Coordinates of C-alpha atoms and ligand atoms in Angstrom, one line a residue:
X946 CA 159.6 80.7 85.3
X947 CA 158.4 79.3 81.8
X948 CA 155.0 79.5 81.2
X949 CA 153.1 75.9 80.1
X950 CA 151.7 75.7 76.9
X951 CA 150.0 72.7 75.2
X952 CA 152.0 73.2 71.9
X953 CA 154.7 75.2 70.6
X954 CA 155.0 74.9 66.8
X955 CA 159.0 76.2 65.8
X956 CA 158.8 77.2 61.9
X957 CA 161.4 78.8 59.0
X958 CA 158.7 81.2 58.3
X959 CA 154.9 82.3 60.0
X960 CA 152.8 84.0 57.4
X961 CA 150.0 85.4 59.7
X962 CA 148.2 87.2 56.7
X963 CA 147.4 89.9 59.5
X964 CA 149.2 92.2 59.7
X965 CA 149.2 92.2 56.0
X966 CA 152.7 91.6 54.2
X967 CA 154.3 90.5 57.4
X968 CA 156.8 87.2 56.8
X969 CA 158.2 86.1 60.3
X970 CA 161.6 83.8 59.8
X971 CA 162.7 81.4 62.6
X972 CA 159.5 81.9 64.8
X973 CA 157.5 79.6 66.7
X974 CA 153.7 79.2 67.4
X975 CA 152.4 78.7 70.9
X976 CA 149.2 77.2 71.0
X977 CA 147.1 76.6 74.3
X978 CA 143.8 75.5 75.1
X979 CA 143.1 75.3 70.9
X980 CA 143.9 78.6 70.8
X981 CA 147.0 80.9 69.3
X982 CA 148.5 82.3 72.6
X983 CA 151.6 83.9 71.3
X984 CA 154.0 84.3 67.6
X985 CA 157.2 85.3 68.9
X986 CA 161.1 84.4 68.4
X987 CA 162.1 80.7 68.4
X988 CA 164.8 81.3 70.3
X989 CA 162.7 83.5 72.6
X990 CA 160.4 81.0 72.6
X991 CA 162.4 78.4 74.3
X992 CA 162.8 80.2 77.3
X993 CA 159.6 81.8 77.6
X994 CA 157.8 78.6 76.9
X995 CA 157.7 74.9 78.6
X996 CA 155.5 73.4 75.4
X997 CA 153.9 69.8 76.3
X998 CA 154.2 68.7 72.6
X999 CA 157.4 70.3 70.7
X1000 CA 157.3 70.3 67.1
X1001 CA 160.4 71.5 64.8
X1002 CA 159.9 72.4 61.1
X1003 CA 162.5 73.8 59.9
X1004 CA 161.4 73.7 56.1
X1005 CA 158.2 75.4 56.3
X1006 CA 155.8 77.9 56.4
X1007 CA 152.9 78.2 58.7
X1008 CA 149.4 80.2 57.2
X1009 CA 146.1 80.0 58.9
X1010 CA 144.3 77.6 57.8
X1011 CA 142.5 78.1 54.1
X1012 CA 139.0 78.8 54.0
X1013 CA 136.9 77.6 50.8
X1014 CA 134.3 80.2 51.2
X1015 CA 132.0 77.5 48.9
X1016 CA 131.4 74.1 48.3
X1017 CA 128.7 71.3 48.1
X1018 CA 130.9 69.1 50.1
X1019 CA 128.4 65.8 49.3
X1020 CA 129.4 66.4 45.8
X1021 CA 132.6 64.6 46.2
X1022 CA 130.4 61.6 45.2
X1023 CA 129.3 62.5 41.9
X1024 CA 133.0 63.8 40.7
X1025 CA 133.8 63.1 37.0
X1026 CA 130.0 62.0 36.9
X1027 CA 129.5 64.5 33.5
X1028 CA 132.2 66.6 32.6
X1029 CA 132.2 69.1 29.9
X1030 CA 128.7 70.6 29.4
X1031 CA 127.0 73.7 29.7
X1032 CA 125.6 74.6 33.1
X1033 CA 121.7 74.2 32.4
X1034 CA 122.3 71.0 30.7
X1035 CA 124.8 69.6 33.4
X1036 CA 122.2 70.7 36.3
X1037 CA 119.0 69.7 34.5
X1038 CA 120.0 66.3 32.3
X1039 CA 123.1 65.1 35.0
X1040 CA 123.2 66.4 38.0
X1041 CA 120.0 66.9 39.5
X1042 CA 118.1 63.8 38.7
X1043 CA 121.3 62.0 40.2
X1044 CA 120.7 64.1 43.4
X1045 CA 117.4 62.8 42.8
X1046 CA 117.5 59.6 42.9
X1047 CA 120.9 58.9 45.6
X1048 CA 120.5 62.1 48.0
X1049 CA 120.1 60.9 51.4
X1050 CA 121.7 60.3 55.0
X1051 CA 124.3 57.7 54.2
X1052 CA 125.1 59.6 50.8
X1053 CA 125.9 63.1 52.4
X1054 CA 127.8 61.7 55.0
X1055 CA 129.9 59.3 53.1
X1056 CA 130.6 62.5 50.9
X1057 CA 131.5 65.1 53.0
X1058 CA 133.8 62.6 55.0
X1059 CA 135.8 61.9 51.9
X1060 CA 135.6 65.8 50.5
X1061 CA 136.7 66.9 54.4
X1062 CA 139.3 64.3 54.0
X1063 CA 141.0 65.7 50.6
X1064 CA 140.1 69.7 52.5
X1065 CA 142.4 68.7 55.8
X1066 CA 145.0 66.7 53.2
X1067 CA 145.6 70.2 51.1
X1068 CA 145.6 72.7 54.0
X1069 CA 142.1 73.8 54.4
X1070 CA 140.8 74.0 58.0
X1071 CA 137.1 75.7 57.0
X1072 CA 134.4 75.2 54.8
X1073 CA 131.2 76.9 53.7
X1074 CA 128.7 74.4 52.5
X1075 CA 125.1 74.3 50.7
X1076 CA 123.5 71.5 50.2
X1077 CA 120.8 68.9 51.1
X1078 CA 121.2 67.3 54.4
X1079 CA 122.7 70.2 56.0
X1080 CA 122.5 68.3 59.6
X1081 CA 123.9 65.5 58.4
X1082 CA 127.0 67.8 56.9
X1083 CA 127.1 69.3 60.1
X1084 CA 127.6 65.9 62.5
X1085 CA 130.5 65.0 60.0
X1086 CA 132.1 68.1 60.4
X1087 CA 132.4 68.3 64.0
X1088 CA 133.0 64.4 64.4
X1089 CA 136.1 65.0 62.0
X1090 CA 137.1 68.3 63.9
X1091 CA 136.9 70.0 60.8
X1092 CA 135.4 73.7 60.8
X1093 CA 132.3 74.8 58.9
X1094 CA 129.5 77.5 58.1
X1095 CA 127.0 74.6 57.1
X1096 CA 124.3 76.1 54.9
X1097 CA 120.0 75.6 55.5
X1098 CA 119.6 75.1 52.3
X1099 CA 116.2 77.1 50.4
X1100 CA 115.1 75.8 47.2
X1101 CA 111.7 75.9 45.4
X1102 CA 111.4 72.4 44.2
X1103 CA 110.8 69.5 46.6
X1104 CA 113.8 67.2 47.7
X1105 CA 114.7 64.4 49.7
X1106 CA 115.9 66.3 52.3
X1107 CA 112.5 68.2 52.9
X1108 CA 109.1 68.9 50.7
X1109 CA 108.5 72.1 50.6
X1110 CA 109.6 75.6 51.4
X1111 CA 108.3 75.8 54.9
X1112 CA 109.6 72.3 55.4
X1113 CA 113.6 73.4 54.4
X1114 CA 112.7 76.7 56.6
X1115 CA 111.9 74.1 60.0
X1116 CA 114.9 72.4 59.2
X1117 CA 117.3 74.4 58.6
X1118 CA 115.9 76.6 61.7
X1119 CA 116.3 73.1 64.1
X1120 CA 120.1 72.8 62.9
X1121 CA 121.0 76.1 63.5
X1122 CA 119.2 76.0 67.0
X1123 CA 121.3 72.6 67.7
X1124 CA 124.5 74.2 66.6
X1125 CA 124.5 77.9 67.5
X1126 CA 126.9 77.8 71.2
X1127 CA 129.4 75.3 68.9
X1128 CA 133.1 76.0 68.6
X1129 CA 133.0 74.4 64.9
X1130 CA 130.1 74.7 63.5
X1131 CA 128.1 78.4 62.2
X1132 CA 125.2 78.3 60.2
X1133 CA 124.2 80.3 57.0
X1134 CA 120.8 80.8 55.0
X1135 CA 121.7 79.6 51.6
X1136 CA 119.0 80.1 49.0
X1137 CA 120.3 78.5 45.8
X1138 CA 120.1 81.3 43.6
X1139 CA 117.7 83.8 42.3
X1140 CA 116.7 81.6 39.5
X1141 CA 115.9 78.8 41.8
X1142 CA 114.1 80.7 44.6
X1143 CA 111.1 82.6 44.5
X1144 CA 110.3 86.5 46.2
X1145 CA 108.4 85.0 49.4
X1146 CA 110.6 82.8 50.5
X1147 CA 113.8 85.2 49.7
X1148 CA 112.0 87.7 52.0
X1149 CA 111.7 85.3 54.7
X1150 CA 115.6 84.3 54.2
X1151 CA 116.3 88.0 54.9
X1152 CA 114.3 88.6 57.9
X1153 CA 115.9 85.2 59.4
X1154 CA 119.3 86.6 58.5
X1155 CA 118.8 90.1 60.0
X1156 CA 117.2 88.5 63.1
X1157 CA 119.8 85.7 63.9
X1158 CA 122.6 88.0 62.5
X1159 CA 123.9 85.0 60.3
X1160 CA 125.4 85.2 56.8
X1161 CA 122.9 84.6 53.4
X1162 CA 125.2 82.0 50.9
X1163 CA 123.6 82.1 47.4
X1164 CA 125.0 81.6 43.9
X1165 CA 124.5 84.8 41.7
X1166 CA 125.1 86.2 38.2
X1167 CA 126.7 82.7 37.8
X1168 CA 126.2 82.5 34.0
X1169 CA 124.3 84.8 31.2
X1170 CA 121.9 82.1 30.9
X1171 CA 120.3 83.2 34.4
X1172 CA 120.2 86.5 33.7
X1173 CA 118.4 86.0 30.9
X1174 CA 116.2 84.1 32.8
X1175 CA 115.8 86.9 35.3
X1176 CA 115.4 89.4 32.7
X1177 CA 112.1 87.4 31.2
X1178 CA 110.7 86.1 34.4
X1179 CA 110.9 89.2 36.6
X1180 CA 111.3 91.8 33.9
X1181 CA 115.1 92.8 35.9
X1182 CA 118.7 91.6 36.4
X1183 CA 118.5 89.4 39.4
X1184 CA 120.9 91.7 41.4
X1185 CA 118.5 94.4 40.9
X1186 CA 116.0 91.8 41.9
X1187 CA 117.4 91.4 44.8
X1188 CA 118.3 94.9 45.6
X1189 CA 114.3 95.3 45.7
X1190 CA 114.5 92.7 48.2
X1191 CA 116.7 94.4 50.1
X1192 CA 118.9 91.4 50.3
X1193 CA 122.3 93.7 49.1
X1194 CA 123.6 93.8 52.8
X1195 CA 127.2 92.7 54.5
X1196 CA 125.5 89.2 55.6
X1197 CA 125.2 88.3 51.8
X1198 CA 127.8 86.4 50.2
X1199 CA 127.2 86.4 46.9
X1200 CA 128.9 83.5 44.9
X1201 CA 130.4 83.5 41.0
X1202 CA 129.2 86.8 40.2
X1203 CA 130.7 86.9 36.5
X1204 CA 128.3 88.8 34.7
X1205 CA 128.9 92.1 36.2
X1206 CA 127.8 96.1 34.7
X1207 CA 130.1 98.7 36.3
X1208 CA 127.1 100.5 38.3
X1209 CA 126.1 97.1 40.2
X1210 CA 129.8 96.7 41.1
X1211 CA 129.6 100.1 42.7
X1212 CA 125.9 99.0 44.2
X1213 CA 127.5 96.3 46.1
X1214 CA 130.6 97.9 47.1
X1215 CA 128.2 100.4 48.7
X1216 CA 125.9 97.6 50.4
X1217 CA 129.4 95.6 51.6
X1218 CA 128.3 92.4 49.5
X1219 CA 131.0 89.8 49.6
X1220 CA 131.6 88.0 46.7
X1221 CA 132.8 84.4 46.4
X1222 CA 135.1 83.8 44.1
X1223 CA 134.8 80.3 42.5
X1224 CA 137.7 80.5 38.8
X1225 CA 138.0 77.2 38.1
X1226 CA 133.7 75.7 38.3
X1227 CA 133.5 79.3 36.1
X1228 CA 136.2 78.1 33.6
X1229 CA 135.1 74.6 33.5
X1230 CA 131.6 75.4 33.1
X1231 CA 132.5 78.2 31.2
X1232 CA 130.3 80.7 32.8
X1233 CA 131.8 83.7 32.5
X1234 CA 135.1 85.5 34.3
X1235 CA 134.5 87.6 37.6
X1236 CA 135.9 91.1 37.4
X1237 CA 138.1 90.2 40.6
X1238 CA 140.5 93.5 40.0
X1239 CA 137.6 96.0 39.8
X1240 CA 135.6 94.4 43.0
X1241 CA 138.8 94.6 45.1
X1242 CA 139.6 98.3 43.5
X1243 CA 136.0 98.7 44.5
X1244 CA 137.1 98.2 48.1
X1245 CA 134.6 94.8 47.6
X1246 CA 135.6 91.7 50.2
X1247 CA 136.8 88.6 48.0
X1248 CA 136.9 85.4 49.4
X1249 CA 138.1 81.8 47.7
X1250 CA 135.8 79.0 47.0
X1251 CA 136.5 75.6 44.7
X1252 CA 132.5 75.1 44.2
X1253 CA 131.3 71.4 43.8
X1254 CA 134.4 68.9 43.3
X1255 CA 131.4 68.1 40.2
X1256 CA 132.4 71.3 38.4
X1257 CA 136.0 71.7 39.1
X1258 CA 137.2 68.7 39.3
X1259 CA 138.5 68.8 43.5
X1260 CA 138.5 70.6 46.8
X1261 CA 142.6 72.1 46.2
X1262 CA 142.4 75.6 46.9
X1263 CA 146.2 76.0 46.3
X1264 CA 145.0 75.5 42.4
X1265 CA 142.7 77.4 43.2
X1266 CA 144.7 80.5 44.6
X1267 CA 147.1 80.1 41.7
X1268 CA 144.4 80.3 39.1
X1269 CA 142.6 83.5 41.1
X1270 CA 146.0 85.3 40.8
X1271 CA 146.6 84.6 36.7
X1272 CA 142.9 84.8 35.4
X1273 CA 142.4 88.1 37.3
X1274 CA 145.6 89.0 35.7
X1275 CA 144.5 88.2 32.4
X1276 CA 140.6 89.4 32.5
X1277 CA 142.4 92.5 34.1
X1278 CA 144.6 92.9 30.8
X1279 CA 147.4 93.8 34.2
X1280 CA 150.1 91.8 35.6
X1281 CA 150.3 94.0 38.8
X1282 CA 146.4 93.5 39.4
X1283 CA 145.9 90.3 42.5
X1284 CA 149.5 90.0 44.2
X1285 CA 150.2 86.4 45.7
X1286 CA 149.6 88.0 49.2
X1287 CA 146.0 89.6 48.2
X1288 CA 145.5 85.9 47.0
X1289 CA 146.3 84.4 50.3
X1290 CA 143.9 86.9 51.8
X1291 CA 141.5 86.2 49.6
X1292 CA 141.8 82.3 50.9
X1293 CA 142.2 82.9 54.4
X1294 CA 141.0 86.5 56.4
X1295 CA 138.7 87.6 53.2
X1296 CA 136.5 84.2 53.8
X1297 CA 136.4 84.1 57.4
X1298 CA 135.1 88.0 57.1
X1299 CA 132.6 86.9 54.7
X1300 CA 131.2 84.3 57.0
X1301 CA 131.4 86.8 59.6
X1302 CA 134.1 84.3 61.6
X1303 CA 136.9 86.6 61.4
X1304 CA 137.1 86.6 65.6
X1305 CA 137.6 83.6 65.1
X1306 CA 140.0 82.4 62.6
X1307 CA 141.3 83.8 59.0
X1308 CA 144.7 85.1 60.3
X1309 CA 147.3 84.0 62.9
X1310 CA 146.4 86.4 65.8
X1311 CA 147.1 85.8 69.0
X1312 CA 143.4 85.0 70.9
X1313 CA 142.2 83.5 67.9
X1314 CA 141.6 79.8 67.4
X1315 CA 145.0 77.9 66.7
X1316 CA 143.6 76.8 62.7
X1317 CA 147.1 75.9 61.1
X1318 CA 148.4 75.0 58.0
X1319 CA 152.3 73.9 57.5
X1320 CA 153.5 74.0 54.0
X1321 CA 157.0 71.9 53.2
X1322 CA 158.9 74.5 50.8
X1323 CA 162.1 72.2 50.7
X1324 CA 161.0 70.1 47.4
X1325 CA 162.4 70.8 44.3
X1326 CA 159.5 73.1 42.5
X1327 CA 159.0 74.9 45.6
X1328 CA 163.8 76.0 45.5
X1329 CA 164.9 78.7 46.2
X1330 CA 162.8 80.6 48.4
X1331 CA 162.9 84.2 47.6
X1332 CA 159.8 84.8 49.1
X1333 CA 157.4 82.0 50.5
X1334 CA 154.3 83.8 49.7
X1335 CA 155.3 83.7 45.9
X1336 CA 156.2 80.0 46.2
X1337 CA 152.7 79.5 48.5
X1338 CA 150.4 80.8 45.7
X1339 CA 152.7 80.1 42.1
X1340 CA 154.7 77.1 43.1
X1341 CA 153.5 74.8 45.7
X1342 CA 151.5 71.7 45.4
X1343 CA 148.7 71.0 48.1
X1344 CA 150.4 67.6 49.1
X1345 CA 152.9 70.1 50.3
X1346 CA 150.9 70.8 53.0
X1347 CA 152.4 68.1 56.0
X1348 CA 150.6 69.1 59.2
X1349 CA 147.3 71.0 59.9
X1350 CA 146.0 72.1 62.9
X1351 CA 142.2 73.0 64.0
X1352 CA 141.6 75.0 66.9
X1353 CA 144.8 73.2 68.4
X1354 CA 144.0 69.7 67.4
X1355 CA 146.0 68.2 64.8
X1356 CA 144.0 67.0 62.3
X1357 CA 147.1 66.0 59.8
X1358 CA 150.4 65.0 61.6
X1359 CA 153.1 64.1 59.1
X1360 CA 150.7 64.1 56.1
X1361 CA 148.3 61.6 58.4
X1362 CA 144.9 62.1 58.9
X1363 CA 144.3 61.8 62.4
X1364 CA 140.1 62.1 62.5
X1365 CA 139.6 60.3 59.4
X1366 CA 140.9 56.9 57.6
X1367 CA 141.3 57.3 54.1
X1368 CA 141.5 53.4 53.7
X1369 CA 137.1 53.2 54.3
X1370 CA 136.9 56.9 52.4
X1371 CA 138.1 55.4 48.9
X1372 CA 136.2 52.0 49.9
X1373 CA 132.7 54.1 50.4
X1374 CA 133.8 55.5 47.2
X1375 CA 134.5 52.5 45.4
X1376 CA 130.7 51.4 46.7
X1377 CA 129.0 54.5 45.9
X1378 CA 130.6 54.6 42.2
X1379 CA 129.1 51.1 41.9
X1380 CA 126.0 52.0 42.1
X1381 CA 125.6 55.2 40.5
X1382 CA 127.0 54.8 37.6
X1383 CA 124.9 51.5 37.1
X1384 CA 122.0 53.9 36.7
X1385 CA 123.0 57.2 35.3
X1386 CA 124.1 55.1 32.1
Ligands
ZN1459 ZN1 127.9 76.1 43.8

């Protein structure tokens, strides 16, 4: 007797990431109840298998779903606001008197929507956010049936979102109370940085993290610029800084991290920091290059993130996964350093470690939610296929990506968004451009 299943997803190849280097051809997918419940044989499958929904796709690949270990997803809003100037400058002239004066309810949520929108559209199926607003971020998510580790923001200046430390503590606490039995949405402590958040409130961020066994998310050694700053204020490099606060630990993901000495590589290989990888806000902001060869030689966990669509200029982490691969090439001085498969880690399994979700999703594992991506590999840049991991992470495009799949719901059926209607997303757009640029002139 065939067993029922919900779905059973045929496919040229399944790239499940783990095991690692493993390229299944002519398999097929069975999903049930949102989650993977067996990878096995197409033809196998068809006897072993009475699917409800039957779906053929003969020229892809299936991956799990990318994971963009950061983002500010509100962001989306102030895209191609100001382009081409140093970070300081952009943050302190641009970009936070905009967040300033716009930052509220309807602003975060008409900006997430649009940057979950383009996510879903180029194959990503997880998110891991900081900014203001963090409830707001949250209710989008889940309403759109995307997945996300939604940040509680900590910041020592006052904002829209709450006035003062203890205020962002209370908040952030409530979401994370509201959201902690959800199938979508985790939560992280996400102090901004070191240059942005003072010793007290860093110390409270690390008993909060050991108590509630949640991630920290915080931008580090992002530019020389803040270790300078570090250097004067506090007399230290901030990862010695926080070394003192004992915040080097396997909860902390520590994002950008290009301005790296050898022996503080080694200290947070030995503390199991992950670092965030962000290459193309570092390039554009020119910030510096992350030593991506010697953390992973280090043993160090790498995940994938695009940063802000403000300092990159979008959410495509195929772009991004073909520029991790090259630049750690080239700041490596080694072509054999970051293979396309420890890329595609890197976007998939390596974040969902870092945000400690890796029961849940990261890899095609039978048990595991069904989070999906299907990449068409039959257009022209994308011929031959030799090996669709190459193609994946060199060749493909993200509006390759035709159908995508969280925790068994599909999201994106025939290049469709199903949760979301792009038609109202490039309208709010239109509205919000209206009235920001009137004032940032
Ligand atoms: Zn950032």
């Amino acid at each position: 007797m065939p067993q029922t299943v919900d779905t059973l997803i045929h496919a040229r190849w399944i790239i499940p990431v783990v095991p690692q280097n493993t390229v299944l051809e002519q398999h097929a997918l069975a999903i049930h109840h949102g989650r993977i419940k067996a990878i096995l044989p197409s033809e196998q499958a068809k006897t072993q298998f009475d699917a409800k929904s039957v779906i053929e796709l003969v020229d892809h690949a299936l991956i799990p779903g990318l994971i963009n270990a950061h983002t500010h997803a509100a962001m989306n809003l102030f895209k191609g606001l100001a382009d081409d100037l140093p970070l300081m400058d952009w943050l302190n002239k641009h970009i936070w008197p905009a967040e300033q004066k716009w930052v509220g309810e309807e602003f975060v949520a008409d900006g997430t929507r649009l940057a979950i929108a383009e996510m879903i559209r180029g194959g990503t199926t997880c998110f891991n956010d900081m900014y203001f607003f963090p409830d707001i971020t949250a209710q989008v998510s889940a309403a759109a049936g995307m997945r996300a580790s939604i940040g509680m923001i900590v910041i020592d200046f006052p904002s829209s979102w709450a006035e003062d430390t203890n205020a962002y503590f209370n908040k952030g606490l409530a979401l994370h109370d509201e959201y902690r039995d959800h199938p979508l949405i985790s939560t992280s402590l996400a102090p901004h940085a070191p240059y942005s958040v003072s010793d007290e409130p860093l110390n409270r961020v690390q008993m909060l993290s050991n108590e509630l066994d949640i991630p920290v998310h915080m931008h580090v050694h992002e530019t020389r610029d803040e270790i300078s700053m570090g250097v004067e204020k506090y007399g230290k490099r901030p990862i010695a800084r926080l070394n003192e606060l004992n915040m080097l630990s396997p909860a902390l993901n520590a994002v950008h991290m290009t301005q790296l000495e050898d022996d503080e590589i080694t200290l947070i290989a030995e503390n199991g920091v992950s670092v965030v990888h962000c290459p193309q806000s570092n390039l554009k902001l020119a910030s510096g290059f992350c030593p991506v060869n010697k953390l992973a030689k280090a043993g160090i966990n790498i995940a994938l993130g695009t940063d802000s669509s403000a300092s990159n200029n979008n959410l495509d982490m195929f772009e991004e996964m073909q520029l991790a691969a090259m630049l750690s090439k080239a700041v490596a001085d080694d072509a054999s350093a970051i293979p396309a498969q420890q890329v595609l880690e890197m976007a998939t399994i390596n974040g969902a470690r870092a945000l400690g979700i890796e029961q849940e999703t990261g890899s095609l594992e039978i048990g595991k939610a069904a989070d999906i991506a299907a990449i068409d590999l039959s257009t022209v840049n994308t011929q031959p296929v030799y090996n669709p991991v190459s193609q994946i992470v060199y060749a493909a495009h993200s509006e390759q990506v035709t159908d995508v799949w969280i925790a068994g719901k599909r999201v994106l059926k025939q290049g469709q968004l199903s949760t979301l209607d792009p038609v109202q997303l490039i309208e709010k757009a239109g509205y919000w451009k209206e009235r920001i640029s009137k004032s940032d002139a």
